[in-house]
Tab-separated table of C-alpha atoms and ligand atoms in Angstrom:
chain	number	residue	atom	x	y	z
Y	23	MET	CA	126.788	43.361	10.750
Y	24	HIS	CA	128.987	40.331	10.776
Y	25	GLU	CA	129.311	36.871	12.420
Y	26	PHE	CA	132.717	37.401	14.035
Y	27	ASN	CA	132.076	37.766	17.784
Y	28	PHE	CA	133.774	37.125	21.135
Y	29	LYS	CA	132.266	34.403	23.295
Y	30	ASP	CA	134.063	33.674	26.568
Y	31	ARG	CA	137.004	35.869	25.406
Y	32	ARG	CA	137.535	33.819	22.271
Y	33	LEU	CA	136.896	35.127	18.762
Y	34	TYR	CA	134.311	32.953	16.909
Y	35	CYS	CA	133.337	32.848	13.335
Y	36	GLU	CA	129.723	31.897	13.433
Y	37	ASN	CA	129.750	28.881	15.814
Y	38	VAL	CA	133.431	27.911	15.498
Y	39	PRO	CA	136.305	29.358	17.558
Y	40	VAL	CA	138.772	30.815	15.163
Y	41	ASP	CA	141.793	29.492	17.041
Y	42	ARG	CA	140.501	26.009	16.413
Y	43	ILE	CA	140.324	26.680	12.651
Y	44	VAL	CA	143.878	28.009	12.725
Y	45	LYS	CA	145.094	24.811	14.403
Y	46	GLU	CA	144.108	22.886	11.397
Y	47	PHE	CA	144.726	25.327	8.528
Y	48	LYS	CA	147.638	27.467	9.873
Y	49	THR	CA	148.338	31.137	9.082
Y	50	PRO	CA	148.062	33.467	7.224
Y	51	LEU	CA	144.451	32.357	6.718
Y	52	TYR	CA	141.373	33.934	5.302
Y	53	VAL	CA	138.243	32.913	7.228
Y	54	TYR	CA	134.832	33.670	5.634
Y	55	SER	CA	131.413	33.664	7.215
Y	56	TYR	CA	128.702	32.310	4.926
Y	57	ALA	CA	125.918	33.726	7.068
Y	58	THR	CA	127.460	37.224	6.776
Y	59	PHE	CA	127.732	37.562	3.051
Y	60	VAL	CA	124.612	35.714	2.128
Y	61	GLY	CA	122.840	37.772	4.827
Y	62	HIS	CA	124.021	40.986	3.212
Y	63	PHE	CA	122.854	39.849	-0.243
Y	64	LEU	CA	119.414	38.931	1.172
Y	65	LYS	CA	119.141	42.325	3.049
Y	66	LEU	CA	119.725	44.195	-0.138
Y	67	GLN	CA	117.255	42.019	-1.983
Y	68	LYS	CA	114.634	42.617	0.645
Y	69	ALA	CA	115.189	46.353	0.768
Y	70	PHE	CA	114.570	46.599	-2.950
Y	71	LYS	CA	111.883	43.902	-3.250
Y	72	ASP	CA	109.373	46.431	-4.650
Y	73	ILE	CA	111.296	46.657	-7.885
Y	74	ASP	CA	112.954	43.211	-7.830
Y	75	PRO	CA	116.357	44.328	-9.223
Y	76	LEU	CA	118.942	41.993	-10.663
Y	77	ILE	CA	121.757	42.147	-8.057
Y	78	CYS	CA	124.969	41.315	-9.810
Y	79	TYR	CA	127.644	40.700	-7.181
Y	80	SER	CA	130.873	42.332	-8.193
Y	81	VAL	CA	133.288	39.419	-8.768
Y	82	LYS	CA	136.509	41.496	-8.362
Y	83	ALA	CA	135.744	42.210	-4.727
Y	84	ASN	CA	136.282	38.477	-3.974
Y	85	SER	CA	136.241	35.948	-6.699
Y	86	ASN	CA	136.523	32.636	-4.783
Y	87	LEU	CA	134.373	30.092	-6.584
Y	88	SER	CA	132.634	28.987	-3.382
Y	89	VAL	CA	131.698	32.627	-2.578
Y	90	LEU	CA	130.348	33.078	-6.179
Y	91	LYS	CA	128.430	29.793	-5.993
Y	92	ALA	CA	126.796	30.549	-2.712
Y	93	LEU	CA	125.534	33.915	-4.063
Y	94	VAL	CA	124.487	32.594	-7.496
Y	95	ASP	CA	122.546	29.862	-5.674
Y	96	LYS	CA	120.606	32.644	-3.803
Y	97	GLY	CA	119.691	34.254	-7.165
Y	98	ALA	CA	122.563	36.659	-7.602
Y	99	GLY	CA	123.925	37.698	-10.983
Y	100	LEU	CA	127.546	38.570	-11.467
Y	101	ASP	CA	129.312	41.788	-12.473
Y	102	ILE	CA	132.559	40.835	-14.269
Y	103	VAL	CA	135.468	42.897	-15.506
Y	104	SER	CA	137.595	40.372	-17.445
Y	105	GLY	CA	137.517	37.147	-19.427
Y	106	GLY	CA	139.010	35.425	-16.409
Y	107	GLU	CA	136.035	36.499	-14.327
Y	108	LEU	CA	133.695	35.283	-17.140
Y	109	PHE	CA	135.346	31.907	-16.809
Y	110	ARG	CA	134.782	31.906	-13.034
Y	111	ALA	CA	131.121	32.971	-13.455
Y	112	LEU	CA	130.540	30.127	-15.850
Y	113	GLN	CA	132.447	27.627	-13.636
Y	114	VAL	CA	129.865	28.203	-10.816
Y	115	GLY	CA	126.936	27.897	-13.251
Y	116	CYS	CA	125.869	31.537	-13.345
Y	117	PRO	CA	123.251	31.875	-16.141
Y	118	PRO	CA	124.731	34.137	-18.820
Y	119	GLU	CA	121.622	36.241	-18.743
Y	120	ARG	CA	122.676	37.255	-15.192
Y	121	ILE	CA	126.111	38.442	-16.201
Y	122	VAL	CA	127.124	42.030	-16.905
Y	123	TYR	CA	130.552	42.962	-18.113
Y	124	ALA	CA	132.321	46.308	-17.448
Y	125	SER	CA	135.926	47.260	-18.083
Y	126	VAL	CA	137.626	50.138	-20.048
Y	127	GLY	CA	139.964	47.613	-21.721
Y	128	LYS	CA	138.028	44.564	-22.979
Y	129	THR	CA	140.123	42.664	-25.514
Y	130	GLU	CA	138.929	40.971	-28.770
Y	131	VAL	CA	139.248	37.491	-27.209
Y	132	GLU	CA	137.307	38.571	-24.134
Y	133	ILE	CA	134.542	40.247	-26.136
Y	134	GLU	CA	134.230	37.183	-28.420
Y	135	ALA	CA	133.890	34.818	-25.480
Y	136	ALA	CA	131.227	36.936	-23.796
Y	137	ILE	CA	129.189	37.317	-26.962
Y	138	LYS	CA	129.314	33.643	-27.659
Y	139	LYS	CA	128.016	32.925	-24.165
Y	140	GLY	CA	125.195	35.404	-24.506
Y	141	ILE	CA	125.765	37.661	-21.415
Y	142	LEU	CA	123.030	40.067	-20.500
Y	143	PHE	CA	125.109	43.263	-21.232
Y	144	PHE	CA	128.452	44.726	-22.022
Y	145	ASN	CA	128.836	47.931	-20.027
Y	146	VAL	CA	130.563	49.900	-22.775
Y	147	GLU	CA	133.030	52.565	-21.750
Y	148	SER	CA	134.001	54.247	-25.063
Y	149	LEU	CA	133.016	54.603	-28.710
Y	150	PRO	CA	135.996	52.670	-30.046
Y	151	GLU	CA	134.996	49.784	-27.756
Y	152	LEU	CA	131.368	49.919	-28.980
Y	153	GLU	CA	132.592	49.790	-32.609
Y	154	ASN	CA	134.834	46.900	-31.783
Y	155	ILE	CA	132.022	44.964	-30.066
Y	156	ASN	CA	129.783	45.668	-33.160
Y	157	ARG	CA	132.489	44.468	-35.512
Y	158	ILE	CA	133.097	41.229	-33.488
Y	159	ALA	CA	129.414	40.600	-33.159
Y	160	ALA	CA	129.002	41.056	-36.927
Y	161	ARG	CA	131.808	38.524	-37.542
Y	162	LEU	CA	130.090	36.009	-35.234
Y	163	GLY	CA	126.743	36.653	-36.889
Y	164	LYS	CA	125.188	37.748	-33.589
Y	165	CYS	CA	123.490	40.816	-32.215
Y	166	THR	CA	124.568	41.803	-28.737
Y	167	ARG	CA	123.017	43.935	-25.989
Y	168	VAL	CA	125.077	46.754	-24.534
Y	169	ALA	CA	124.630	49.388	-21.855
Y	170	LEU	CA	126.651	52.692	-22.050
Y	171	ARG	CA	128.546	53.451	-18.950
Y	172	ILE	CA	128.023	57.057	-18.200
Y	173	ASN	CA	130.451	59.186	-16.186
Y	174	PRO	CA	127.965	61.455	-14.447
Y	175	ASP	CA	130.688	63.734	-12.957
Y	176	VAL	CA	129.701	63.470	-9.325
Y	177	GLU	CA	131.935	63.637	-6.249
Y	178	PRO	CA	131.365	60.483	-4.162
Y	179	ARG	CA	133.561	61.786	-1.232
Y	180	THR	CA	135.666	58.645	-0.848
Y	181	HIS	CA	139.418	57.918	-1.326
Y	182	HIS	CA	140.551	59.435	-4.672
Y	183	TYR	CA	141.911	56.007	-5.854
Y	184	ILE	CA	138.431	54.589	-5.635
Y	185	THR	CA	136.496	57.523	-7.252
Y	186	THR	CA	135.288	56.487	-10.673
Y	187	GLY	CA	132.498	58.881	-11.620
Y	188	LYS	CA	134.385	62.195	-12.082
Y	189	LEU	CA	135.317	63.485	-15.498
Y	190	THR	CA	139.000	63.223	-14.642
Y	191	ASN	CA	138.605	59.384	-14.173
Y	192	LYS	CA	139.101	57.039	-17.095
Y	193	PHE	CA	135.720	55.396	-16.667
Y	194	GLY	CA	132.548	55.851	-18.639
Y	195	ILE	CA	131.362	58.332	-21.271
Y	196	ASP	CA	130.250	61.914	-20.612
Y	197	PHE	CA	126.614	62.714	-21.224
Y	198	GLN	CA	127.179	64.742	-24.399
Y	199	THR	CA	129.350	62.123	-26.100
Y	200	ALA	CA	126.963	59.372	-24.848
Y	201	GLY	CA	123.959	61.160	-26.468
Y	202	LYS	CA	125.811	61.493	-29.736
Y	203	ILE	CA	126.798	57.833	-29.684
Y	204	ILE	CA	123.209	56.712	-29.096
Y	205	LEU	CA	121.686	58.983	-31.718
Y	206	GLU	CA	124.204	57.734	-34.246
Y	207	SER	CA	124.125	54.078	-33.134
Y	208	GLY	CA	121.761	53.065	-35.993
Y	209	ARG	CA	124.838	52.450	-38.147
Y	210	LEU	CA	126.026	49.798	-35.662
Y	211	SER	CA	123.908	46.950	-36.871
Y	212	HIS	CA	125.098	44.283	-34.445
Y	213	VAL	CA	124.680	46.008	-31.094
Y	214	ARG	CA	121.511	47.179	-29.317
Y	215	ILE	CA	121.879	49.906	-26.766
Y	216	LYS	CA	119.412	48.740	-24.100
Y	217	GLY	CA	120.698	50.175	-20.944
Y	218	ILE	CA	122.567	52.976	-19.128
Y	219	HIS	CA	125.134	52.089	-16.514
Y	220	ILE	CA	126.820	54.109	-13.760
Y	221	HIS	CA	129.298	53.167	-11.012
Y	222	ILE	CA	130.624	56.263	-9.282
Y	223	GLY	CA	133.107	54.848	-6.833
Y	224	SER	CA	133.600	52.566	-3.846
Y	225	GLN	CA	133.238	52.795	-0.105
Y	226	ILE	CA	130.631	55.562	-0.381
Y	227	THR	CA	128.913	55.953	2.964
Y	228	ILE	CA	126.217	58.539	2.159
Y	229	GLY	CA	123.286	58.557	-0.131
Y	230	ALA	CA	123.518	61.923	-1.709
Y	231	PRO	CA	126.118	61.111	-4.486
Y	232	PHE	CA	124.040	58.063	-5.541
Y	233	VAL	CA	120.865	60.182	-5.670
Y	234	GLU	CA	122.572	62.819	-7.650
Y	235	ALA	CA	124.052	60.440	-10.130
Y	236	ILE	CA	120.740	58.490	-10.549
Y	237	ARG	CA	118.754	61.769	-11.037
Y	238	LYS	CA	121.218	62.901	-13.677
Y	239	VAL	CA	121.035	59.651	-15.690
Y	240	ILE	CA	117.246	59.396	-15.419
Y	241	ALA	CA	116.949	62.954	-16.828
Y	242	PHE	CA	119.243	61.849	-19.600
Y	243	ILE	CA	117.140	58.733	-20.342
Y	244	ARG	CA	114.065	60.881	-20.395
Y	245	LYS	CA	115.606	63.185	-23.021
Y	246	LEU	CA	116.454	60.154	-25.078
Y	247	LYS	CA	112.885	59.013	-24.863
Y	248	ALA	CA	111.757	62.396	-26.127
Y	249	ALA	CA	114.043	61.797	-29.091
Y	250	GLY	CA	112.395	58.420	-29.708
Y	251	ILE	CA	115.003	56.260	-28.155
Y	252	SER	CA	113.872	53.847	-25.458
Y	253	ILE	CA	116.139	52.506	-22.757
Y	254	GLU	CA	114.951	49.505	-20.736
Y	255	TYR	CA	117.658	49.009	-18.091
Y	256	LEU	CA	119.378	51.225	-15.583
Y	257	ASN	CA	122.409	49.735	-13.861
Y	258	ILE	CA	123.193	51.826	-10.809
Y	259	GLY	CA	126.529	50.129	-10.027
Y	260	GLY	CA	127.987	49.258	-6.619
Y	261	GLY	CA	129.972	51.330	-4.216
Y	262	LEU	CA	128.050	50.971	-0.964
Y	263	GLY	CA	130.399	51.581	1.974
Y	264	ILE	CA	130.904	49.459	5.137
Y	265	ILE	CA	132.221	49.963	8.631
Y	266	TYR	CA	136.008	49.649	8.801
Y	267	LYS	CA	136.659	52.001	11.775
Y	268	ASN	CA	134.011	54.488	12.785
Y	269	GLU	CA	132.095	55.185	9.552
Y	270	ARG	CA	128.340	55.303	9.761
Y	271	PRO	CA	127.414	54.014	6.320
Y	272	GLN	CA	123.808	53.809	5.210
Y	273	THR	CA	122.213	50.414	5.621
Y	274	ALA	CA	120.635	48.551	2.734
Y	275	GLN	CA	117.242	49.881	3.857
Y	276	GLN	CA	118.391	53.489	4.193
Y	277	TYR	CA	119.959	53.263	0.707
Y	278	ALA	CA	116.637	51.904	-0.646
Y	279	ASP	CA	114.656	54.605	1.132
Y	280	LYS	CA	116.723	57.177	-0.720
Y	281	VAL	CA	116.883	55.777	-4.237
Y	282	LEU	CA	113.939	53.429	-4.480
Y	283	PRO	CA	111.255	56.129	-5.033
Y	284	ILE	CA	113.259	57.581	-7.905
Y	285	LEU	CA	114.030	54.200	-9.473
Y	286	LYS	CA	110.356	53.015	-9.151
Y	287	LYS	CA	109.045	56.126	-10.824
Y	288	SER	CA	111.477	55.687	-13.751
Y	289	GLY	CA	109.788	52.391	-14.637
Y	290	LEU	CA	113.198	51.101	-15.740
Y	291	ARG	CA	114.480	47.610	-15.013
Y	292	ILE	CA	117.138	48.025	-12.291
Y	293	ILE	CA	120.500	46.269	-11.999
Y	294	MET	CA	122.894	46.831	-9.170
Y	295	GLU	CA	126.487	45.707	-8.642
Y	296	PRO	CA	127.481	45.593	-4.966
Y	297	GLY	CA	130.782	44.098	-4.049
Y	298	ARG	CA	132.292	45.372	-0.788
Y	299	PHE	CA	128.861	45.723	0.814
Y	300	ILE	CA	128.290	41.963	0.439
Y	301	ILE	CA	131.682	40.449	1.186
Y	302	GLY	CA	133.665	43.191	2.975
Y	303	SER	CA	132.883	42.382	6.588
Y	304	ALA	CA	132.394	38.678	5.861
Y	305	ALA	CA	136.080	37.675	6.216
Y	306	ILE	CA	138.998	38.040	8.576
Y	307	LEU	CA	142.688	37.569	7.791
Y	308	VAL	CA	144.258	35.598	10.643
Y	309	THR	CA	147.975	36.123	11.189
Y	310	ARG	CA	150.608	34.970	13.727
Y	311	VAL	CA	153.050	37.195	15.492
Y	312	LEU	CA	156.618	36.203	14.448
Y	313	TYR	CA	158.618	38.766	16.447
Y	314	VAL	CA	158.221	41.800	18.586
Y	315	LYS	CA	160.974	44.311	17.672
Y	316	LYS	CA	161.784	47.377	19.714
Y	317	THR	CA	163.710	50.161	18.118
Y	318	PRO	CA	164.775	53.473	19.909
Y	319	LEU	CA	161.629	55.100	18.434
Y	320	LYS	CA	159.026	52.425	17.924
Y	321	LYS	CA	157.735	48.968	18.631
Y	322	PHE	CA	157.025	46.744	15.682
Y	323	VAL	CA	154.912	43.602	15.779
Y	324	ILE	CA	156.071	41.527	12.869
Y	325	VAL	CA	153.432	39.086	11.605
Y	326	ASP	CA	153.295	36.383	9.013
Y	327	ALA	CA	150.805	38.183	6.713
Y	328	GLY	CA	152.055	40.997	4.573
Y	329	MET	CA	151.017	43.454	1.814
Y	330	ASN	CA	150.962	40.548	-0.619
Y	331	ASP	CA	148.060	39.079	1.393
Y	332	LEU	CA	146.214	42.355	2.073
Y	333	ILE	CA	147.343	45.364	0.169
Y	334	ARG	CA	144.593	47.806	1.216
Y	335	PRO	CA	146.529	49.510	4.012
Y	336	ALA	CA	149.500	50.152	1.693
Y	337	LEU	CA	147.518	51.007	-1.386
Y	338	TYR	CA	144.586	53.102	0.024
Y	339	SER	CA	145.868	53.903	3.521
Y	340	ALA	CA	142.976	51.756	4.562
Y	341	HIS	CA	142.113	51.091	8.151
Y	342	HIS	CA	141.426	47.624	9.387
Y	343	GLU	CA	140.651	46.828	12.959
Y	344	ILE	CA	143.065	44.247	14.412
Y	345	VAL	CA	142.104	42.142	17.405
Y	346	PRO	CA	143.818	39.312	19.239
Y	347	LEU	CA	141.945	35.989	18.881
Y	348	THR	CA	141.768	35.752	22.602
Y	349	PHE	CA	140.691	38.781	24.528
Y	350	SER	CA	143.311	39.924	26.993
Y	351	PRO	CA	142.627	42.568	29.629
Y	352	GLY	CA	146.325	43.326	30.207
Y	353	ALA	CA	148.410	46.416	29.575
Y	354	LYS	CA	148.225	48.081	26.231
Y	355	GLU	CA	150.878	49.619	24.045
Y	356	LYS	CA	151.196	51.525	20.805
Y	357	VAL	CA	152.645	49.400	17.945
Y	358	ASP	CA	153.004	49.116	14.157
Y	359	ILE	CA	151.779	45.788	12.822
Y	360	VAL	CA	154.022	44.958	9.938
Y	361	GLY	CA	154.590	42.084	7.496
Y	362	PRO	CA	157.802	40.256	6.463
Y	363	ILE	CA	158.075	41.888	3.026
Y	364	CYS	CA	161.081	44.064	1.992
Y	365	GLU	CA	159.076	47.235	1.609
Y	366	SER	CA	158.355	50.033	4.089
Y	367	GLY	CA	154.836	50.037	2.667
Y	368	ASP	CA	154.348	46.547	4.075
Y	369	PHE	CA	152.198	47.313	7.126
Y	370	LEU	CA	148.741	46.218	8.227
Y	371	ALA	CA	148.333	48.981	10.811
Y	372	LYS	CA	150.402	51.903	12.213
Y	373	GLU	CA	150.405	53.413	15.700
Y	374	ARG	CA	147.716	51.014	16.911
Y	375	VAL	CA	147.017	50.649	20.639
Y	376	LEU	CA	146.795	46.840	21.329
Y	377	PRO	CA	147.279	44.535	24.210
Y	378	ALA	CA	151.028	43.698	24.651
Y	379	MET	CA	151.880	40.883	22.226
Y	380	LYS	CA	154.412	38.068	22.142
Y	381	GLU	CA	155.683	35.585	19.637
Y	382	GLY	CA	153.049	33.058	18.550
Y	383	ASP	CA	150.062	35.211	19.445
Y	384	LEU	CA	147.313	35.207	16.861
Y	385	LEU	CA	145.612	38.343	15.460
Y	386	ALA	CA	142.559	38.839	13.337
Y	387	VAL	CA	142.536	41.631	10.741
Y	388	MET	CA	138.757	42.445	10.527
Y	389	CYS	CA	136.718	43.222	7.400
Y	390	ALA	CA	139.246	41.711	4.966
Y	391	GLY	CA	136.728	40.071	2.649
Y	392	ALA	CA	136.601	42.703	-0.124
Y	393	TYR	CA	139.688	43.432	-2.176
Y	394	GLY	CA	141.692	41.283	0.181
Y	395	PHE	CA	142.439	37.871	-1.291
Y	396	SER	CA	141.395	39.120	-4.741
Y	397	MET	CA	144.279	41.554	-4.701
Y	398	ALA	CA	146.802	39.134	-3.190
Y	399	SER	CA	150.040	38.491	-4.987
Y	400	ASN	CA	153.145	36.343	-4.865
Y	401	TYR	CA	155.484	39.263	-4.204
Y	402	ASN	CA	158.619	38.178	-2.402
Y	403	SER	CA	157.783	34.670	-3.696
Y	404	ARG	CA	155.289	34.351	-0.921
Y	405	LYS	CA	152.686	31.664	-1.257
Y	406	ARG	CA	149.205	32.960	-1.217
Y	407	ALA	CA	147.222	32.190	1.915
Y	408	ALA	CA	144.584	29.456	2.293
Y	409	GLU	CA	140.853	30.407	2.440
Y	410	VAL	CA	138.242	28.656	4.519
Y	411	LEU	CA	134.455	29.045	4.591
Y	412	VAL	CA	132.526	28.697	7.758
Y	413	LYS	CA	128.834	27.945	7.806
Y	414	ASN	CA	127.404	27.567	11.318
Y	415	LYS	CA	129.630	24.784	12.761
Y	416	ALA	CA	131.143	23.523	9.496
Y	417	VAL	CA	134.518	24.670	8.254
Y	418	LYS	CA	135.503	23.921	4.627
Y	419	LEU	CA	138.655	24.664	2.764
Y	420	ILE	CA	137.810	26.737	-0.376
Y	421	ARG	CA	141.359	27.451	-1.541
Y	422	ARG	CA	144.379	25.520	-0.438
Y	423	ARG	CA	147.496	27.291	0.628
Y	424	GLU	CA	149.885	27.640	-2.290
Y	425	ASN	CA	153.192	25.643	-2.275
Y	426	ASN	CA	156.610	26.034	-3.855
Y	427	ASP	CA	155.514	24.225	-6.986
Y	428	ASP	CA	152.668	26.811	-7.522
Y	429	LEU	CA	155.249	29.634	-7.429
Y	430	VAL	CA	157.329	28.373	-10.390
Y	431	ARG	CA	154.556	26.463	-12.236
Y	432	ASN	CA	154.642	28.669	-15.273
Y	433	GLU	CA	158.359	29.345	-15.573
Y	434	PHE	CA	161.067	27.792	-17.700
Y	435	ILE	CA	164.746	27.657	-17.088
Y	436	VAL	CA	166.412	28.272	-20.395
Y	437	GLU	CA	170.059	27.847	-21.374
Y	438	THR	CA	171.676	31.271	-21.822
W	526	PLP	C1	134.373	47.429	-8.639
W	526	PLP	C2	133.069	47.576	-9.258
W	526	PLP	C3	131.879	47.398	-8.540
W	526	PLP	C4	131.781	47.037	-7.050
W	526	PLP	O1	132.215	48.109	-6.294
W	526	PLP	P1	132.020	48.010	-4.623
W	526	PLP	O2	132.530	49.294	-4.215
W	526	PLP	O3	132.824	46.839	-4.209
W	526	PLP	O4	130.592	47.777	-4.406
W	526	PLP	C5	130.694	47.586	-9.213
W	526	PLP	N1	130.661	47.909	-10.566
W	526	PLP	C6	131.759	48.071	-11.256
W	526	PLP	C7	131.665	48.526	-12.707
W	526	PLP	C8	132.995	47.969	-10.637
W	526	PLP	O5	134.122	48.206	-11.327
């Protein structure tokens, strides 16, 4: 569900017509709906209220400070994957005890900063990393909590680029190695292994892979218990899918119906890390038609947003619905919607049947909230888009459009 709907043939975000927002803020423009993403967070919280999990929103899905702040204010924790994301989390006042930190490549500087702040957990992805965290914690005279990220070797049936819980992926630690690490962890005096973490992939629309992975790790935790090792926390990761085209993903409630009974029985304190589920459908990318170009074989609608603004179609062959901001009942035609960038991979949609378009028309790329702006780049020296947040009738700028100075801010012209 999202709050982008047509009223009188005009697309609205909550109670504001999107074309009016564009008049003020221009294109390309990311428009976020507060009610949508906060609503998704609250739905998940409600579905799992029996076990009151710590819901750590995955910052990398969309890291705008206003988005983070709105969620933290509602009680969310944050799931981070870098020192930069730790900085963002602290900027919005997220209590460190609600921050969990995953990544296969945490650096010394990043680890030190997170230990000093006293985050809830490092989600550790290898033995060398665990040893490094132990060494750094010892140097700082601290003891730090960790969870081991297990690679449960399940098939989440999603795009292979966003599968993370198979043994061929770089993420996590296999059961056997993890068991060995935990049994021998007594020698690591400055870390406490308190939790087990899994995150098996993204845009997963069915419950079965989650259930399978959770069952596997709970059995593992039970074995540890029998060996005298007690684990308090289970972090079940993120990965819940949303509707981009015609998927029928499980709702928060259906997901809870599947996994809650198992989680409840385990008696473990549960953490989850949804990203896309919360923010995915909560934003659109608005773009303007620059040219309509006919070739002997095709018709291209060239727009002012490109793969630097939204890379998902190019990177994952992802589908995004595209709709004109004003509904038009006229003739339809098959077109490719492409950006201005010098790459054939620079497209937003291919072979899409849309109402005939002309220069100056405005289009909304739907469900662009997750891995949209957060993956945006300056390729082709393009300035990254502005972002605005709509809450009911109010529209606020949450990131200004970049300018030429932003592009060269960190560069030096040296004599050669
Ligand atoms: C990316 C990521 C998530 C969020 O994934 P979604 O598919 O957006 O829910 C959660 N946990 C970890 C460790 C991640 O890397």
